[in-house]
Coordinates of C-alpha atoms and ligand atoms in Angstrom, one line a residue:
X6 CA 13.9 135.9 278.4
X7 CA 16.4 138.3 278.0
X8 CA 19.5 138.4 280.8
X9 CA 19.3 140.6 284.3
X10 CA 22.0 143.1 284.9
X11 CA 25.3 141.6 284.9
X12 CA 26.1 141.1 288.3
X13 CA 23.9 142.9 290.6
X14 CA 26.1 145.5 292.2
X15 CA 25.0 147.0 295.6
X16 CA 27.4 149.5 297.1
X17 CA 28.1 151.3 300.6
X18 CA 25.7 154.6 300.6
X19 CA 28.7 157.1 300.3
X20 CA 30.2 154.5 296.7
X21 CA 26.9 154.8 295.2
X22 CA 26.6 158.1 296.0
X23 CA 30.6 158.9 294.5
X24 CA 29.5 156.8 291.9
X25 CA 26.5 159.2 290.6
X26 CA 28.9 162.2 291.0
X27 CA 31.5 161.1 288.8
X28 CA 28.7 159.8 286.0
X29 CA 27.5 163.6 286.8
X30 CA 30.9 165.0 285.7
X31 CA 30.2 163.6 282.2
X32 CA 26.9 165.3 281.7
X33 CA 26.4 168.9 280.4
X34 CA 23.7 171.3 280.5
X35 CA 21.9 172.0 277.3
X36 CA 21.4 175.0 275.1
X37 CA 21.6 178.8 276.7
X38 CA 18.1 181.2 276.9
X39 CA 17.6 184.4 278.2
X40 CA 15.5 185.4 280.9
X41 CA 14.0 188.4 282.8
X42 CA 16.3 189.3 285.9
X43 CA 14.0 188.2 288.3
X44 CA 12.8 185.7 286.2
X45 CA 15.9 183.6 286.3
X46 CA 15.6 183.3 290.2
X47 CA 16.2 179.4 290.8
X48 CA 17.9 179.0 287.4
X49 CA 21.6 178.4 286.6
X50 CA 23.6 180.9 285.4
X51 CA 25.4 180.0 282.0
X52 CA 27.7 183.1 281.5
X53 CA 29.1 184.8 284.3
X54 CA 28.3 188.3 286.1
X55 CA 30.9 191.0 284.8
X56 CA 31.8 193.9 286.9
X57 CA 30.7 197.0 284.2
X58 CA 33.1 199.5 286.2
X59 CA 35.2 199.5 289.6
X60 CA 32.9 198.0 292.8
X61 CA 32.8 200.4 294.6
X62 CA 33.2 202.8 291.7
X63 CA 34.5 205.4 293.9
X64 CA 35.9 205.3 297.6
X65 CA 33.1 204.7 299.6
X66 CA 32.1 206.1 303.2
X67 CA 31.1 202.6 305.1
X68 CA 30.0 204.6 308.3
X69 CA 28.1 208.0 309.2
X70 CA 30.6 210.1 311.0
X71 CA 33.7 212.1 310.1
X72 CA 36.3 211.8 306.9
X73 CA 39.8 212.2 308.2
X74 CA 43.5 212.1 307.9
X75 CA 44.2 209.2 310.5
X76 CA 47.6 210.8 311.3
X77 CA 45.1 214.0 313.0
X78 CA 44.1 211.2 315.5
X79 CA 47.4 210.4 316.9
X80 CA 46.4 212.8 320.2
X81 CA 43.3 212.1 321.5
X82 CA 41.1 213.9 322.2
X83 CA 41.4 215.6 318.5
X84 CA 39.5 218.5 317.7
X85 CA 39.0 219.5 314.0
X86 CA 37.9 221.8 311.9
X87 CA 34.4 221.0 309.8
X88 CA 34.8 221.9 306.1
X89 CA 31.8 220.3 304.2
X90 CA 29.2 218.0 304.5
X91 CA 28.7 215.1 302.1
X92 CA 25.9 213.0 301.7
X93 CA 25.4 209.9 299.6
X94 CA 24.5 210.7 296.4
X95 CA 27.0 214.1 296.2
X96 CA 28.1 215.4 293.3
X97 CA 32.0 216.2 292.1
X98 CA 31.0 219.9 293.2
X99 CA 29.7 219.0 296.5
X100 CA 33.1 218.0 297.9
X101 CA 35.9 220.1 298.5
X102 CA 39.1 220.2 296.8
X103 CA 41.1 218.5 299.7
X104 CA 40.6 217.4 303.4
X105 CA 44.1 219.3 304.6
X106 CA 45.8 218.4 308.5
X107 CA 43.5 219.7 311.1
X108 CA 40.3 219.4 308.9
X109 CA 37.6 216.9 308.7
X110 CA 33.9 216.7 306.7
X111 CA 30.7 215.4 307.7
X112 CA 30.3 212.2 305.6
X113 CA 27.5 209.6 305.4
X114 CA 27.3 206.0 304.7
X115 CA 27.4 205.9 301.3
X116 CA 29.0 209.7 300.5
X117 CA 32.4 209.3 298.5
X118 CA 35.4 210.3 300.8
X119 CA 37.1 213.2 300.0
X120 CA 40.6 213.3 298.7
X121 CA 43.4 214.0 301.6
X122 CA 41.0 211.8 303.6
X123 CA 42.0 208.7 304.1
X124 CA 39.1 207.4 307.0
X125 CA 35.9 207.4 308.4
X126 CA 35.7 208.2 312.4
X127 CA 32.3 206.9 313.7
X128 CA 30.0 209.8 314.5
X129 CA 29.2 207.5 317.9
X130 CA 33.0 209.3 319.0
X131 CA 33.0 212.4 318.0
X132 CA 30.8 215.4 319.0
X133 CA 30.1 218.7 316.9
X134 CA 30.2 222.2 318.5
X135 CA 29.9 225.2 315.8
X136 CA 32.2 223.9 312.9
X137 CA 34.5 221.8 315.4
X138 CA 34.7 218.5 316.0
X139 CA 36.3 216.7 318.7
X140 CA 37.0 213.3 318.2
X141 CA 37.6 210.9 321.1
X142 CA 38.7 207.7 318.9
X143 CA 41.7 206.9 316.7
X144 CA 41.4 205.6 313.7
X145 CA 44.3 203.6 311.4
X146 CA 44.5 204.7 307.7
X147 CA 41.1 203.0 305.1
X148 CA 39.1 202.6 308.5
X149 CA 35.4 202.7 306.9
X150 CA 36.7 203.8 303.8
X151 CA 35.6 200.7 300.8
X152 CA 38.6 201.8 298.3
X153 CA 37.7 201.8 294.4
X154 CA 37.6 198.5 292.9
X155 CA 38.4 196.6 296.4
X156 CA 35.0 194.4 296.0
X157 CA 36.0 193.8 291.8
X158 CA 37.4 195.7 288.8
X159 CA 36.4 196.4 285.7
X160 CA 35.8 192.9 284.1
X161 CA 36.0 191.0 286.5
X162 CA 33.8 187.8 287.1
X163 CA 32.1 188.3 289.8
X164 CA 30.1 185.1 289.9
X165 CA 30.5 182.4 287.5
X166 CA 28.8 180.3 285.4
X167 CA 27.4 177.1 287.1
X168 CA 26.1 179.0 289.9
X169 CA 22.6 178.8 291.5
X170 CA 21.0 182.3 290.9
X171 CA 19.9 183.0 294.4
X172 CA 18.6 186.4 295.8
X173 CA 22.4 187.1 296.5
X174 CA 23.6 186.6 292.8
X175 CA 20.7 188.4 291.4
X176 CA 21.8 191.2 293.5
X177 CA 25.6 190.9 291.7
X178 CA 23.3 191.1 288.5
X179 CA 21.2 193.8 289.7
X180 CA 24.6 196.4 290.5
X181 CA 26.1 195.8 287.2
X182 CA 22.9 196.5 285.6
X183 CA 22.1 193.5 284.2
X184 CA 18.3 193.5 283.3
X185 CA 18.3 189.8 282.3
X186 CA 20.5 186.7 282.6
X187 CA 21.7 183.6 280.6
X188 CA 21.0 180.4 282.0
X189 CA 20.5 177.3 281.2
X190 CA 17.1 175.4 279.9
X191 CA 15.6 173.3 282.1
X192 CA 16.6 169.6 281.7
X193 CA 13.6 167.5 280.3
X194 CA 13.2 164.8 283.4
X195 CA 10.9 162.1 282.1
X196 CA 9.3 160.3 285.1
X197 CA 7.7 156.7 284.7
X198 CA 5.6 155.1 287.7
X199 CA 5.2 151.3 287.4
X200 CA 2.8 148.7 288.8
X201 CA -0.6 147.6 287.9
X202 CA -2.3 148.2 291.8
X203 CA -1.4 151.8 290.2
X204 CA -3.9 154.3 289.5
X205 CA -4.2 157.5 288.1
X206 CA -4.7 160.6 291.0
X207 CA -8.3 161.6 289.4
X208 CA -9.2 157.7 289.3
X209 CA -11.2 156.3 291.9
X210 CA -9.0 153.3 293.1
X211 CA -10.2 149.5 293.3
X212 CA -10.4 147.8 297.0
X213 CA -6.9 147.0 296.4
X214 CA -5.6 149.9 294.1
X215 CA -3.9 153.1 295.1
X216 CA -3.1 156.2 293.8
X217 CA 0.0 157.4 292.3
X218 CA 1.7 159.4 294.6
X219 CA 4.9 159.1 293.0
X220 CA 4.9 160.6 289.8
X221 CA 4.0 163.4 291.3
X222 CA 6.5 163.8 294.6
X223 CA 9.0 163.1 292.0
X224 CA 7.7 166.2 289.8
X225 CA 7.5 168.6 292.5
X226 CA 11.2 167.2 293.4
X227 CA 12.5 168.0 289.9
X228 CA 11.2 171.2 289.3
X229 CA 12.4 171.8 293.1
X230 CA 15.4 171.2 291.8
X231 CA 15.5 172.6 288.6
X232 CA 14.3 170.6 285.5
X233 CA 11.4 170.4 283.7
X234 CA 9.2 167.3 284.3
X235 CA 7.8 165.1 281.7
X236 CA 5.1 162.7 283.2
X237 CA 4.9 159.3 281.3
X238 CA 2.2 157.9 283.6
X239 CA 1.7 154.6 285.2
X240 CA 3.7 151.9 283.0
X241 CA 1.7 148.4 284.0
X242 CA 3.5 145.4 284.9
X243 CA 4.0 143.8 281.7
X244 CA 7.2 143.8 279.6
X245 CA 6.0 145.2 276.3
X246 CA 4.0 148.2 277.9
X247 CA 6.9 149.3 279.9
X248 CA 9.6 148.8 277.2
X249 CA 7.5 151.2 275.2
X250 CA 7.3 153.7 277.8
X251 CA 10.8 153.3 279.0
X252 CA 12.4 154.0 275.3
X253 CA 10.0 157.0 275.0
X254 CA 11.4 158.2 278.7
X255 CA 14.8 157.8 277.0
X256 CA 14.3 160.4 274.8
X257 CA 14.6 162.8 277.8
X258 CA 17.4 164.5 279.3
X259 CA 16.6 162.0 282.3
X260 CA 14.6 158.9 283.1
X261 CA 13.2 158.1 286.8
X262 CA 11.7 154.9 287.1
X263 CA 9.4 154.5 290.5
X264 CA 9.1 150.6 291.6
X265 CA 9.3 147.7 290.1
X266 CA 12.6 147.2 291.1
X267 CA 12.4 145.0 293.8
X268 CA 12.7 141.3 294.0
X269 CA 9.0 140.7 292.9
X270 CA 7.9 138.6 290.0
X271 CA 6.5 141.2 288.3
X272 CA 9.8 143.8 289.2
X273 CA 10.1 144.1 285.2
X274 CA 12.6 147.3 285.3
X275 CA 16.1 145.9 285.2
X276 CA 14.7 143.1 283.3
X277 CA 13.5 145.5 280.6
X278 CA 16.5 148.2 280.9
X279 CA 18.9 144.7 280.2
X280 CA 16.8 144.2 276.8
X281 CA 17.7 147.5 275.7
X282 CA 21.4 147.0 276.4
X283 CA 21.5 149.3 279.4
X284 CA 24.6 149.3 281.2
X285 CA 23.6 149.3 285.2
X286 CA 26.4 150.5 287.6
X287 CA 24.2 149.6 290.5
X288 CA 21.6 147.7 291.2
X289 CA 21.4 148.4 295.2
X290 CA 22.8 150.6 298.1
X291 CA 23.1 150.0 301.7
X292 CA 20.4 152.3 302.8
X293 CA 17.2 152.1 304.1
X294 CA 14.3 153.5 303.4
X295 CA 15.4 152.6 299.2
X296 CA 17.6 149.8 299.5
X297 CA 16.7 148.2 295.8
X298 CA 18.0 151.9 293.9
X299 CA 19.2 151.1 290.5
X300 CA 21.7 153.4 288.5
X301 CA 22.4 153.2 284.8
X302 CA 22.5 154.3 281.3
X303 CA 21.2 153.5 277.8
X304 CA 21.2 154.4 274.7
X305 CA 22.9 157.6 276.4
X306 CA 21.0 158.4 278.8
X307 CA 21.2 158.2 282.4
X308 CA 18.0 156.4 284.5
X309 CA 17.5 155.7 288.1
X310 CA 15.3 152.8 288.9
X311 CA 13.7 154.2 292.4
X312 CA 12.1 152.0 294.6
X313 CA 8.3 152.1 294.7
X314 CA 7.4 152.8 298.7
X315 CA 6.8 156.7 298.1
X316 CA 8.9 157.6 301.3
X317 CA 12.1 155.5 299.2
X318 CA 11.1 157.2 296.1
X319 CA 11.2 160.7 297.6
X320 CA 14.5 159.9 299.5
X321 CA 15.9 158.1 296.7
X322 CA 15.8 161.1 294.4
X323 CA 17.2 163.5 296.7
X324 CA 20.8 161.3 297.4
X325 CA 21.2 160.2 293.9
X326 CA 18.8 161.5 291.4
X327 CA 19.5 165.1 292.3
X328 CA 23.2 165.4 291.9
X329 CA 22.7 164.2 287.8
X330 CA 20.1 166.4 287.8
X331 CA 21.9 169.4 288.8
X332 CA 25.0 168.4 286.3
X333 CA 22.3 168.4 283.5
X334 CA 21.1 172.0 284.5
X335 CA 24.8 173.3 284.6
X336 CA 25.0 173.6 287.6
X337 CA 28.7 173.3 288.9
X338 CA 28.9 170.1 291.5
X339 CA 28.4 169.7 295.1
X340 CA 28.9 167.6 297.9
X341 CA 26.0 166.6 300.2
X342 CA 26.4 167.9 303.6
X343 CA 24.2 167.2 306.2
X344 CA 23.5 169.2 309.2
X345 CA 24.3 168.4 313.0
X346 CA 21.7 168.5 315.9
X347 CA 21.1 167.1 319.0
X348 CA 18.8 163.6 319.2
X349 CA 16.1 164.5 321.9
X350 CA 15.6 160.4 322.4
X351 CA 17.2 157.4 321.7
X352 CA 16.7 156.3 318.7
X353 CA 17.4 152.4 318.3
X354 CA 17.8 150.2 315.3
X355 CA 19.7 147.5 313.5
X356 CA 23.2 147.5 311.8
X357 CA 23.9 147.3 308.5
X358 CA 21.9 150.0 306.5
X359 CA 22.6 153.9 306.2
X360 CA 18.7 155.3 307.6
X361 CA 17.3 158.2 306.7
X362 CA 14.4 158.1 309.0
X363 CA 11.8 161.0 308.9
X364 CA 12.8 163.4 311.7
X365 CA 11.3 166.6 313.5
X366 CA 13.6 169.2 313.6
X367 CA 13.1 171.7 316.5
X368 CA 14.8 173.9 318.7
X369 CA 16.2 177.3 318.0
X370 CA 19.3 178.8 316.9
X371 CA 22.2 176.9 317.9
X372 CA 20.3 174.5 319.8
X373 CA 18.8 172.6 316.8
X374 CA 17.2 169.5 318.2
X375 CA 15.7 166.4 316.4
X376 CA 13.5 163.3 317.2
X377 CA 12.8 160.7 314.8
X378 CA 9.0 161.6 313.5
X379 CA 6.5 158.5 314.7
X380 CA 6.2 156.3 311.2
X381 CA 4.9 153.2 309.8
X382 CA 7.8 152.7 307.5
X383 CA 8.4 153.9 304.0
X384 CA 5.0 153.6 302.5
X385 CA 4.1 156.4 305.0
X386 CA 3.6 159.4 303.1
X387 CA 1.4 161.2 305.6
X388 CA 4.1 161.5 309.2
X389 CA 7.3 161.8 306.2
X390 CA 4.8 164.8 305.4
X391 CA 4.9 166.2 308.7
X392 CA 8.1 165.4 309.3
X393 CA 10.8 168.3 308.4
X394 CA 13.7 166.2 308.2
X395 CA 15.4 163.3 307.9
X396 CA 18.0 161.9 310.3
X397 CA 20.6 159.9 308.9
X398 CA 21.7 157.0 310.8
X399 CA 25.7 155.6 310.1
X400 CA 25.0 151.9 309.4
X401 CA 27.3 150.9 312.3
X402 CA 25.3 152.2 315.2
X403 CA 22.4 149.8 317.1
X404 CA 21.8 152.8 319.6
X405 CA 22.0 156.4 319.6
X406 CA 21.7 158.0 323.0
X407 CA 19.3 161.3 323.8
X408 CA 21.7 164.4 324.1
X409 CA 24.3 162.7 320.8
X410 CA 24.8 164.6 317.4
X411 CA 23.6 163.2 314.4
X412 CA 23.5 164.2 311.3
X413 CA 20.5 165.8 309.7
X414 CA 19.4 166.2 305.9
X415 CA 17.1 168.9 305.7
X416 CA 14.4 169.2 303.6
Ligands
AMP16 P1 7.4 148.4 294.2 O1 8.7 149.1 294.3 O2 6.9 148.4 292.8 O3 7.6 147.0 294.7 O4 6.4 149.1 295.1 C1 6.6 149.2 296.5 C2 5.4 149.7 297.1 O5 5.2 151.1 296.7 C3 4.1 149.0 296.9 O6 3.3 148.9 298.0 C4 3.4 149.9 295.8 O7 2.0 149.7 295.8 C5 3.8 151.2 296.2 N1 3.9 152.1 295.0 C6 4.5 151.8 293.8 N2 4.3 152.8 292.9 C7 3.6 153.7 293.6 C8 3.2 155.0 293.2 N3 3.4 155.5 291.9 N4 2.5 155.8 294.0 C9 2.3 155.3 295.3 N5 2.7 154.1 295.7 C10 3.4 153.3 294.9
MG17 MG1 5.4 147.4 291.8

């Protein structure tokens, strides 16, 4: 028999954690496609958005109101004489030649702001009587004016490669009139369940079978967060059959292993990872629910060896399979922040372990409240499902009072 990892390695949460993130800074996405605008919602973006002219391309009205010299406001109240009206969407003949002293033009949000003007007076403080206005407000010099290129010039980058398109870059791609985007392709994720109690989703499981759940929370995880899964089924727990199925998983961009990494007899994974020469650089964390996560590489490719309870598997992927997955989309690297909210009970537990316990987040606006959800431990798919949450618990605390902050990860 073949040797076990090296030296079994488990870390603190936050090393094994910095540990994925600086593996993740040696991947890189793969090739470039083109997709539709709105298409490429979700994807990453692999060249950056280029300002085609000035933003805003000409000096913008912010407000509805007047256009001004701000030196007319100096005595209040001022009254003014009306000489156009501009509305967005004016033409160069629509405006006139020059705002002079002592004159102002009707201007709306949107309009561009005549020359000699140099602000925008809310029409909240002014009122109009024939062609006069009298302003009762001063304004200082640029007041509700955008000035040309003050939001990006001509070639600039206005959002770089690496980033998530969300709704707010596709609406940087949408003013410079791109029609389409380059991103990246989709990392292939290959994803291997283990265990011979396993079956098949469209089986009908033995008294002492159950389905696999995992392959596919893992799935919906990975295209959640960006890659393209490959589903190598349900490896059984036998050396040969998973050693095939684990070099064909290495042909992916990723591998994600889920169980058999326990302490078991039949916990093959390490074991066959070792045969093929796999380097691991962990073989545990400090956390619970997924306290036997394994992190390594072979034959050049990264793997994580998640633990088989689905609740460890789904939590699992989201601390440390998702940061390498997001390297090998392109995607430029984050930190994982959690959230803060107040516990609504106590929560009490044992030392030692970073938790992430399912949790119900509640409340409303900055009053976010959490409980821990009522579960059966981390084979308990069905309250993790109605949970929203998970709390995260700092491995030196035995109790957490009701009305303490702690720190949520959201789902
Ligand atoms: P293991 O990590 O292989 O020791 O498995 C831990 C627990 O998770 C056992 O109760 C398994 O039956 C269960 N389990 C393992 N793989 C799956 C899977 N693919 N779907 C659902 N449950 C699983
Ligand atoms: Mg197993």
């Amino acid at each position: 028999m073949a040797a076990l990892p090296q030296q079994p390695t488990i870390l603190s949460f936050e090393d094994a954690r910095h540990v994925v993130e600086r593996h993740a800074t040696e991947v890189g996405p793969g090739q470039v496609e083109t997709e539709q605008l709105l298409a490429s919602t979700g994807r990453v973006l692999a060249k950056p958005i280029v300002a085609d002219r000035d933003f805003p391309p000409f000096r913008r009205a912010m407000r509805d109101g007047y256009a001004v010299r701000a030196r007319d406001l100096t005595q209040l109240p001022a009254n003014l004489e009306v000489i156009a009206e501009i509305k967005a969407g004016a033409t160069p003949e629509d405006l006139p030649a020059e705002v002079r002293p002592g004159q102002a033009a009707a201007i709306m949000t949107g309009a561009p702001t005549p020359d000699g003007a140099d602000a925008v007076v809310m029409v909240e403080y002014t009122s109009l009587s024939r062609s006069r206005v009298t302003i009762t407000r001063a304004v200082e010099s640029g007041d509700n004016v955008a000035s040309i290129g003050s939001e990006g010039r001509q070639g600039d980058v206005l959002l770089s490669a690496g980033a998530r398109i969300d709704y707010t870059a596709i609406a940087a791609a949408a003013a410079v009139g791109q029609n389409s985007l380059s991103v990246f392709r989709r990392p292939e994720v290959a994803i291997l369940s283990t265990g011979d109690e396993v079956v098949e989703v469209s089986e009908r499981p033995g008294p002492y079978q159950i389905r696999n759940s995992n392959s596919y929370s893992l799935a919906a995880q990975v295209k959640e967060a960006g890659g393209e899964p490959r589903m190598l089924g349900i490896a059984r727990d036998e050396s040969q059959h998973l050693r095939r199925l684990v070099q064909q998983g290495l042909e992916h961009d990723l591998l994600l292993l889920a169980g058999g990494v326990s302490m078991g007899k039949y916990d093959l994974v390490e074991q066959v990872l070792a045969e093929l020469s796999a380097e691991f650089f962990f073989t545990g964390a400090q956390i619970q629910p997924g306290r036997p996560i394994v992190f390594g590489r072979a034959r050049e490719k990264y793997f994580f060896g998640l633990p088989g309870n689905p609740v460890s598997t789904m939590v699992t992927f989201e601390l440390f399979a998702r940061p390498m997955l997001e390297a090998l989309s392109g995607l430029t690297p984050r930190k994982l922040t959690f959230l803060c909210a107040r516990l609504k009970s106590e929560i009490k537990t044992k030392t030692g372990l970073r938790r992430f316990l399912p949790g119900l987040l509640s409340g409303e606006f900055e009053r976010a409240e959490v409980e821990l959800a009522r579960w059966h431990g981390s084979g308990d798919v069905a309250s993790t499902a109605r949970a929203n949450c998970y709390i995260v618990i700092p491995p030196d605390r035995e109790r957490i009072a009701a009305g303490e902050w702690v720190a949520v990860m959201r789902r």
